[in-house]
Backbone as a printed PyTorch tensor [residue, N CA C, xyz], in Angstrom:
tensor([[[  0.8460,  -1.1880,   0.0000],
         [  0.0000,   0.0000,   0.0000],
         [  0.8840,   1.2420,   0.0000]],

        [[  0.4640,   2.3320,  -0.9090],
         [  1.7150,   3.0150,  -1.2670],
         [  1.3040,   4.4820,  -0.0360]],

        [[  2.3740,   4.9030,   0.9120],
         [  1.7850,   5.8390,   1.5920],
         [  2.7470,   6.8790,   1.6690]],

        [[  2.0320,   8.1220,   1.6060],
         [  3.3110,   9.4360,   1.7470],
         [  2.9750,  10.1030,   2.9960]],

        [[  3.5920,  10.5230,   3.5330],
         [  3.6630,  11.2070,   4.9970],
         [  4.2810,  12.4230,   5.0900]],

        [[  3.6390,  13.9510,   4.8120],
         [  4.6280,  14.9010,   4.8620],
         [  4.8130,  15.1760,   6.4000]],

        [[  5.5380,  15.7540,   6.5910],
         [  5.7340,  16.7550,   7.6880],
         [  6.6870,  18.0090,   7.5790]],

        [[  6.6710,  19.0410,   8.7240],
         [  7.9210,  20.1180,   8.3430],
         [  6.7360,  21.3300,   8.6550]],

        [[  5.6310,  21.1500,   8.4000],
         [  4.6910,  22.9310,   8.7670],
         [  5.1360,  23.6730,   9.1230]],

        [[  4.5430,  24.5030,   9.4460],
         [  4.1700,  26.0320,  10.7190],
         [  4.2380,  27.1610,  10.1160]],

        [[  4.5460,  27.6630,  11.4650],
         [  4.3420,  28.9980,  10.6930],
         [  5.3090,  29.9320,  10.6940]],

        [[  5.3890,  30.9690,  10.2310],
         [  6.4310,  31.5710,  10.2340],
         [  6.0920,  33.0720,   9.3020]],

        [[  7.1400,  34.2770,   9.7430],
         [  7.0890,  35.4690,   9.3430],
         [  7.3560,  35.4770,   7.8000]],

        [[  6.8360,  36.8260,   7.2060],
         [  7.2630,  36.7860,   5.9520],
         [  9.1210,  37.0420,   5.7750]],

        [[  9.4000,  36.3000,   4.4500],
         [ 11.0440,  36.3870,   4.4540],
         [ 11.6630,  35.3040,   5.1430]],

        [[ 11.0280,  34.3610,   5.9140],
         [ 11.5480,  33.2250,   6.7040],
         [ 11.2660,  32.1200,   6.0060]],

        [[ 12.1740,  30.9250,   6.6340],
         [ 12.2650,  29.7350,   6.0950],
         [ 11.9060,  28.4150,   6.6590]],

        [[ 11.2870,  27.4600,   5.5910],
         [ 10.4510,  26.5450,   6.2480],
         [ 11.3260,  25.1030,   5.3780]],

        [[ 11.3780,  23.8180,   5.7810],
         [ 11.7270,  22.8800,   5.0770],
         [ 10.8980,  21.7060,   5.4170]],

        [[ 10.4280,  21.2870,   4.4700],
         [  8.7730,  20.0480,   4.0440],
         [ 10.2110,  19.1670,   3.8540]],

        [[  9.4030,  17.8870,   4.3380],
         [  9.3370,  16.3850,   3.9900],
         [  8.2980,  15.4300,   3.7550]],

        [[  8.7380,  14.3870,   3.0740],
         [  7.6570,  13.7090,   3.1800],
         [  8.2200,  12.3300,   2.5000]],

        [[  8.0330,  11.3520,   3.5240],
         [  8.2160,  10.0000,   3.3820],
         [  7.3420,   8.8420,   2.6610]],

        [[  8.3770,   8.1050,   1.6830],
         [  7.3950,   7.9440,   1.2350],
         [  7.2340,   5.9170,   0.9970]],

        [[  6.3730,   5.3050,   1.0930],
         [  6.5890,   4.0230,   1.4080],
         [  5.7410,   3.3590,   0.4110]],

        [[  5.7330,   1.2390,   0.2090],
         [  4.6340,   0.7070,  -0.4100],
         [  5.1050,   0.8610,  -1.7390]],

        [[  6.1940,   1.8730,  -2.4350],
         [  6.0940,   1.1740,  -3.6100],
         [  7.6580,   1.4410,  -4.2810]],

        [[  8.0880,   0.9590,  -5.3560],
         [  9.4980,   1.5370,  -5.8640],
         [  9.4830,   3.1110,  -6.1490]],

        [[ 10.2820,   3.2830,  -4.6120],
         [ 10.6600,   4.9340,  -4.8360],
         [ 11.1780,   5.2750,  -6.1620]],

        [[ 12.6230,   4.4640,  -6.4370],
         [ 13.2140,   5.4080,  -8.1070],
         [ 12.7240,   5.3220,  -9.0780]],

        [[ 11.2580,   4.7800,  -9.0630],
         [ 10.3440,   4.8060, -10.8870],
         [  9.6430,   5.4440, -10.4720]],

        [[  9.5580,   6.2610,  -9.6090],
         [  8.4410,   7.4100,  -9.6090],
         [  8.6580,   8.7310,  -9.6240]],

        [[  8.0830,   9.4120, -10.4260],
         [  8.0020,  11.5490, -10.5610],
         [  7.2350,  11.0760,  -9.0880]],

        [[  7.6550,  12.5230,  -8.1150],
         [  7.6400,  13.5080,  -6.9890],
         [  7.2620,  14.7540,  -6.7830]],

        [[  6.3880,  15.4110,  -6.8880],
         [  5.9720,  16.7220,  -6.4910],
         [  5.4160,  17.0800,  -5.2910]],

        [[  5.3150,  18.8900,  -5.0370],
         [  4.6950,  19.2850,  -4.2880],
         [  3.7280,  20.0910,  -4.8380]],

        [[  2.2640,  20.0290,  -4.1710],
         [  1.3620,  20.6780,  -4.6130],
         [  1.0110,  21.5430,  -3.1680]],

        [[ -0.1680,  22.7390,  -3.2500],
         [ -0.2970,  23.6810,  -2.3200],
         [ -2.0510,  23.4650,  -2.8200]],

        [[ -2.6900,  24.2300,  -1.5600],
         [ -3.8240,  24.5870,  -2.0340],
         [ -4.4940,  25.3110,  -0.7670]],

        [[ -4.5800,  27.0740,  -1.5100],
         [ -5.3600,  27.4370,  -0.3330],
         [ -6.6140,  27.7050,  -0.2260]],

        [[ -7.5570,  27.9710,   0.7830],
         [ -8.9060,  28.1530,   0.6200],
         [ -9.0910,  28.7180,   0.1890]],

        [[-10.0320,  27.9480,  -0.9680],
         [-11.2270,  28.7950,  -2.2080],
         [-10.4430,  28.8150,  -3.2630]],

        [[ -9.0630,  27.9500,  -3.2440],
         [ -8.4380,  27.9230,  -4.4120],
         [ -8.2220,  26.7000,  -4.7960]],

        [[ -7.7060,  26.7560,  -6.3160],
         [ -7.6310,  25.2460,  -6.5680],
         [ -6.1030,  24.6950,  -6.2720]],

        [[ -6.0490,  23.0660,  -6.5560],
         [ -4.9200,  22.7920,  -6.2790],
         [ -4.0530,  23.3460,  -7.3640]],

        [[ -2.8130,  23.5610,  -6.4940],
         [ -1.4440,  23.8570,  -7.8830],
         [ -0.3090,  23.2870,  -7.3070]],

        [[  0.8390,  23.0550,  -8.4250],
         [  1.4780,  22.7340,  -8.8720],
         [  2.7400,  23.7050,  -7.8820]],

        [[  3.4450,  23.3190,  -7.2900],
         [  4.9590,  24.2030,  -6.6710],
         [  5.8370,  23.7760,  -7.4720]],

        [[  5.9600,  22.1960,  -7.3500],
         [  7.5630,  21.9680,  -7.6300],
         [  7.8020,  20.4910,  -7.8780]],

        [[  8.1710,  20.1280,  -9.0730],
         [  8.2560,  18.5510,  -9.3020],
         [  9.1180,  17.8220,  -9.7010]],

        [[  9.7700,  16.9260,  -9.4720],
         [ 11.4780,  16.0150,  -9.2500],
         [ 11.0360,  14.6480, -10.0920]],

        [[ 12.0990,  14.3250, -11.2410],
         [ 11.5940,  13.2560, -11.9300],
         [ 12.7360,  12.2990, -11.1380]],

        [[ 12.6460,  11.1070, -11.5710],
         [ 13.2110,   9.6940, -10.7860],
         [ 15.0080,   9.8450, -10.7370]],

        [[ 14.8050,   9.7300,  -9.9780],
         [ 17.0200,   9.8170,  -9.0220],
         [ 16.8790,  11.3540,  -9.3030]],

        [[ 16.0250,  12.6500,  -9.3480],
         [ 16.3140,  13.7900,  -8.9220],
         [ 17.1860,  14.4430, -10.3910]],

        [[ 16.9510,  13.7160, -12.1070],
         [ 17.6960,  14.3080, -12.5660],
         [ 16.6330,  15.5700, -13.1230]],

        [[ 15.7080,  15.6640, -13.1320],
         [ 15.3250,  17.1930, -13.7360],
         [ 14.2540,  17.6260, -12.8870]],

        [[ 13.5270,  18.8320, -12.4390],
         [ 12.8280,  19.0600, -11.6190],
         [ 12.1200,  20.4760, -12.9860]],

        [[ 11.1000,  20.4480, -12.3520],
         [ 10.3350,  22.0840, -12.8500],
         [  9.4010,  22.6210, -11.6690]],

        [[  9.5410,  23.7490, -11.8750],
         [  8.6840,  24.4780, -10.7770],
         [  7.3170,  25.9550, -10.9330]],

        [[  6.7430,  26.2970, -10.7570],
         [  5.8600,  27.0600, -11.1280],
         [  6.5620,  28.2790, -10.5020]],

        [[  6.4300,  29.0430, -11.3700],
         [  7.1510,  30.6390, -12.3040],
         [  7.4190,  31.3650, -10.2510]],

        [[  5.6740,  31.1480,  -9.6600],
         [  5.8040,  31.9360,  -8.5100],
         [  7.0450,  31.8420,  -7.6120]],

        [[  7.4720,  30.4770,  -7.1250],
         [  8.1880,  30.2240,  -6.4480],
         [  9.6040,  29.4880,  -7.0390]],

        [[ 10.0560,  30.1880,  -8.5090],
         [ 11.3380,  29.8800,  -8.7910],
         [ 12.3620,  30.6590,  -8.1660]],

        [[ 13.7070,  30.2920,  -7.4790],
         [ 14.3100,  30.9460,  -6.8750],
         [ 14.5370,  31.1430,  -5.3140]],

        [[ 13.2280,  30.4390,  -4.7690],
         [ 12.7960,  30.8220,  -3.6590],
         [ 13.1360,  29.4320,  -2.9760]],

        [[ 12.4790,  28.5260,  -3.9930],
         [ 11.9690,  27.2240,  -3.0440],
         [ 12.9690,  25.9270,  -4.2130]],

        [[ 13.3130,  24.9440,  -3.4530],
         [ 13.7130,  24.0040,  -3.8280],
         [ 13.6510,  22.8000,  -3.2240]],

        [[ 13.2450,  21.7260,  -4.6980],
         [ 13.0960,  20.6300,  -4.2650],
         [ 14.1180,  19.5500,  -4.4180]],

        [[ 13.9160,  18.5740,  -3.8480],
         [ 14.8710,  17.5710,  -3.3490],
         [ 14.7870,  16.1200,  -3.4910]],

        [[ 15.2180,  15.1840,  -3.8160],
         [ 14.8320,  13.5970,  -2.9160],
         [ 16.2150,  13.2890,  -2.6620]],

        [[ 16.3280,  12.0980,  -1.5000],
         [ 17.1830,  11.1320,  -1.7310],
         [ 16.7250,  10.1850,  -2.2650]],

        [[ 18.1150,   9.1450,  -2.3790],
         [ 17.8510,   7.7680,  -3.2370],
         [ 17.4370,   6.8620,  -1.9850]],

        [[ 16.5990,   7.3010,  -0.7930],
         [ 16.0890,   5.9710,  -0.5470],
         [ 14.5420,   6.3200,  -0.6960]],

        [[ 13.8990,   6.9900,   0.6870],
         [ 12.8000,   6.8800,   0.2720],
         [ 11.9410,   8.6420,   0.4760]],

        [[ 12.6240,   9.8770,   1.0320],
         [ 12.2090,  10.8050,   1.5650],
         [ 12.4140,  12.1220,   0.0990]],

        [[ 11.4240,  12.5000,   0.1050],
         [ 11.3730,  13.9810,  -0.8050],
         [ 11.6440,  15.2090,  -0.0670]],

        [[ 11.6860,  16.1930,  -0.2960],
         [ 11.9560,  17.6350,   0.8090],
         [ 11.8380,  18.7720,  -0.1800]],

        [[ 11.1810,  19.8740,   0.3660],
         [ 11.0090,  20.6080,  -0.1360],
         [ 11.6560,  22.2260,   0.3690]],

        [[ 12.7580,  22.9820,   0.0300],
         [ 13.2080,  24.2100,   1.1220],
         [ 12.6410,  25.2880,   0.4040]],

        [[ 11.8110,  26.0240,   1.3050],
         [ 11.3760,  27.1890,   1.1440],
         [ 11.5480,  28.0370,   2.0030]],

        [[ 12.4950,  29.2490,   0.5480],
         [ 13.1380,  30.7050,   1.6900],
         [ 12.2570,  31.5280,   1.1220]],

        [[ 12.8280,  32.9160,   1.7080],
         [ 12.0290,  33.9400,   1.5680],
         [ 10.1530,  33.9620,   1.5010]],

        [[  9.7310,  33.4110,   1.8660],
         [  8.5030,  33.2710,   2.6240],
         [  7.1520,  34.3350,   2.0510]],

        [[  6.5230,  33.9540,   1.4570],
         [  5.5570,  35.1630,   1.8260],
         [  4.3620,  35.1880,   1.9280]],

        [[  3.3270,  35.9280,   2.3300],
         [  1.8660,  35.6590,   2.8580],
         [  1.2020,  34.6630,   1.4880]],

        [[  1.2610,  35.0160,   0.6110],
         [  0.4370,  34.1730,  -0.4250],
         [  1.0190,  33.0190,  -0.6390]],

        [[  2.4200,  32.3780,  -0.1180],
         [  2.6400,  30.9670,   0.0310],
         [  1.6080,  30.1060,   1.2000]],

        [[  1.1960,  30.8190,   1.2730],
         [  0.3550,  30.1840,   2.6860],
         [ -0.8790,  29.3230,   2.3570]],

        [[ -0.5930,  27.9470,   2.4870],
         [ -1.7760,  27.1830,   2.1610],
         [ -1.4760,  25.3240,   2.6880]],

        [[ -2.4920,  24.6510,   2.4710],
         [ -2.2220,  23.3900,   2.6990],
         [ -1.2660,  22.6240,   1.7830]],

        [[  0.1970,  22.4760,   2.0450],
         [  1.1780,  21.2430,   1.1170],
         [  0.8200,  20.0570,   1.0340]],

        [[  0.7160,  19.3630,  -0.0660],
         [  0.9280,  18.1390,  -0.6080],
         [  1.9410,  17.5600,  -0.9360]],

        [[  2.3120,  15.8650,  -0.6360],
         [  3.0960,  15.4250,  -1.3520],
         [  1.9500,  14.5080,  -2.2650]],

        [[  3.1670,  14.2020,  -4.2790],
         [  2.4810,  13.3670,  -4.3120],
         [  3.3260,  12.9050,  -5.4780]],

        [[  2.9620,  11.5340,  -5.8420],
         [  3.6970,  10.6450,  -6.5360],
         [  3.0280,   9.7460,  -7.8260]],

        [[  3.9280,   9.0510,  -8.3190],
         [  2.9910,   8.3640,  -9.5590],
         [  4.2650,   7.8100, -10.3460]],

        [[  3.5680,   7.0430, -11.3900],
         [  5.0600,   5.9980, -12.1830],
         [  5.4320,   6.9000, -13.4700]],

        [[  6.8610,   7.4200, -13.2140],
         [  7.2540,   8.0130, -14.0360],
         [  7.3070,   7.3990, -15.6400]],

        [[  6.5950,   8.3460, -16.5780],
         [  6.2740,   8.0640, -17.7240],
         [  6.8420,   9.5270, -18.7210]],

        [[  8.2480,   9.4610, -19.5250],
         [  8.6730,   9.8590, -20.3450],
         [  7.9420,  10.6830, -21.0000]],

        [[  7.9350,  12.0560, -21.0710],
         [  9.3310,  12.5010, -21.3120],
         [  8.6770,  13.6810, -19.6980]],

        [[  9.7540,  13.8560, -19.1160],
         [  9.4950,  14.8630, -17.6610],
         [  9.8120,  16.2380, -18.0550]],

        [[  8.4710,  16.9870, -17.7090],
         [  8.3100,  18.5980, -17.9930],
         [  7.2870,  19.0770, -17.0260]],

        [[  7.2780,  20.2770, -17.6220],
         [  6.4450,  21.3600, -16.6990],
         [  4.7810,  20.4140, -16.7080]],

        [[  4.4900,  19.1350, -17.5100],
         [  3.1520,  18.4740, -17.6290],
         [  3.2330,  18.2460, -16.0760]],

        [[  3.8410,  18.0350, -15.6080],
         [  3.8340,  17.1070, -14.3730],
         [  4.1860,  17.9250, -12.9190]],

        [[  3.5740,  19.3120, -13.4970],
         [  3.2690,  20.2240, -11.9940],
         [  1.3790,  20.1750, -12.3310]],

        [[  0.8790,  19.4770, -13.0730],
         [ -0.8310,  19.1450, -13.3280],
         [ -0.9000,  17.7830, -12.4380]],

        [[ -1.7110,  18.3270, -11.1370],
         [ -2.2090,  17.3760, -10.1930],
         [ -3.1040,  15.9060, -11.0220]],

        [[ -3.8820,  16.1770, -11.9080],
         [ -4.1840,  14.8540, -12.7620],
         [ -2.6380,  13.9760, -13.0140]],

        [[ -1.7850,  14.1440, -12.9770],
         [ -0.5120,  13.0370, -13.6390],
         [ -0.2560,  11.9870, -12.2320]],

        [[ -1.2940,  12.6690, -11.2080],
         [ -0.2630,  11.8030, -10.0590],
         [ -1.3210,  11.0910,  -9.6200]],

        [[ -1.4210,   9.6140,  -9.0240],
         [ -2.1250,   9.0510,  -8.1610],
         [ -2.5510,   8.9020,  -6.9700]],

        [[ -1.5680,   8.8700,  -5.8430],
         [ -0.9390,   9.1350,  -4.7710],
         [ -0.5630,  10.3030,  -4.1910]],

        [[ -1.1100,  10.3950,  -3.0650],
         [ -1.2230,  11.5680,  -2.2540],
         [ -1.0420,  11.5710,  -0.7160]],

        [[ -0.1900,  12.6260,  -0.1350],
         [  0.1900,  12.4350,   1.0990],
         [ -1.3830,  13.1130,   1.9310]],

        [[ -1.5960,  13.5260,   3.1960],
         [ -2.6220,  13.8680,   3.6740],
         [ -2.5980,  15.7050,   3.8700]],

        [[ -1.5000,  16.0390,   3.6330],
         [ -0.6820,  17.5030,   3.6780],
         [ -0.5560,  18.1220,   5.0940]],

        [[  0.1290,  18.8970,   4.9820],
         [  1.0310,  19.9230,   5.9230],
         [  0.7670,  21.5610,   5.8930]],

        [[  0.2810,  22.2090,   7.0160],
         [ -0.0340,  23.3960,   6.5990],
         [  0.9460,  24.3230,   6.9660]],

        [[  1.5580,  25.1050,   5.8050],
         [  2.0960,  26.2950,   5.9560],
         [  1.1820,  27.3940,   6.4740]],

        [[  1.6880,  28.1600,   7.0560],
         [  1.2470,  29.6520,   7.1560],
         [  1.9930,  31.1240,   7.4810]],

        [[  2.2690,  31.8340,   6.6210],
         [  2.8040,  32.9370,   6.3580],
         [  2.2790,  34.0070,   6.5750]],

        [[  3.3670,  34.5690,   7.7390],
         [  2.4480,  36.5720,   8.8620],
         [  3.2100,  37.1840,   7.9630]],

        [[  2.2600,  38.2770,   8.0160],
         [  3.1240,  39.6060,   7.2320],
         [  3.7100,  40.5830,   7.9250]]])
């Protein structure tokens, strides 16, 4: 049974820094794309930041290039570091996963590509 577990929340001032994890179990970690998704109230889900299998290419949505970076190791944990902080990052994180299928791009910050889903982690960002 394939299960992801983020953790890492809270809260924190604008300009500050937060670092997500999320473990992930139940199935072959290195054939699977990795992302993080966000979603705050009254909005839909989106797309942050997504890592194809052994971490060789990642894409990220335009807002948080520069800011935030994603991660895996080669066993089983993803991570996500986010600096500079700011009120409109503020929403519920997702991890989520699925069997990597050729060719890896910006398709695969679209929550439809993934199956698997962690239960999420809430950021929240003071101004």
């Amino acid at each position: 049974q394939v299960q992801l577990v983020e953790s890492g929340g809270g809260s924190v001032q604008t300009g500050g820094s937060l670092g997500l994890s999320c473990a992930a179990s139940g199935y072959t970690y290195n054939s699977f794309n990795m992302a993080w998704f966000r979603q705050a109230p009254g909005k839909e889900r989106e797309g942050v930041a997504s890592i194809s299998v052994r971490g060789i290419s990642t894409a990220y949505v335009d807002s948080v290039k520069g800011r935030f970076t994603i991660s895996r190791d080669t066993k089983n944990t993803l991570y996500l570091q986010m600096n500079s902080l700011k009120p409109e990052d503020t929403a519920m994180y997702y991890c989520a996963a699925a069997r990597a299928i050729p060719p890896f791009g910006g398709a695969w910050l679209t929550p439809i590509k993934y199956n698997y889903w962690g239960q999420g982690t809430q950021v929240t960002v003071s101004s």
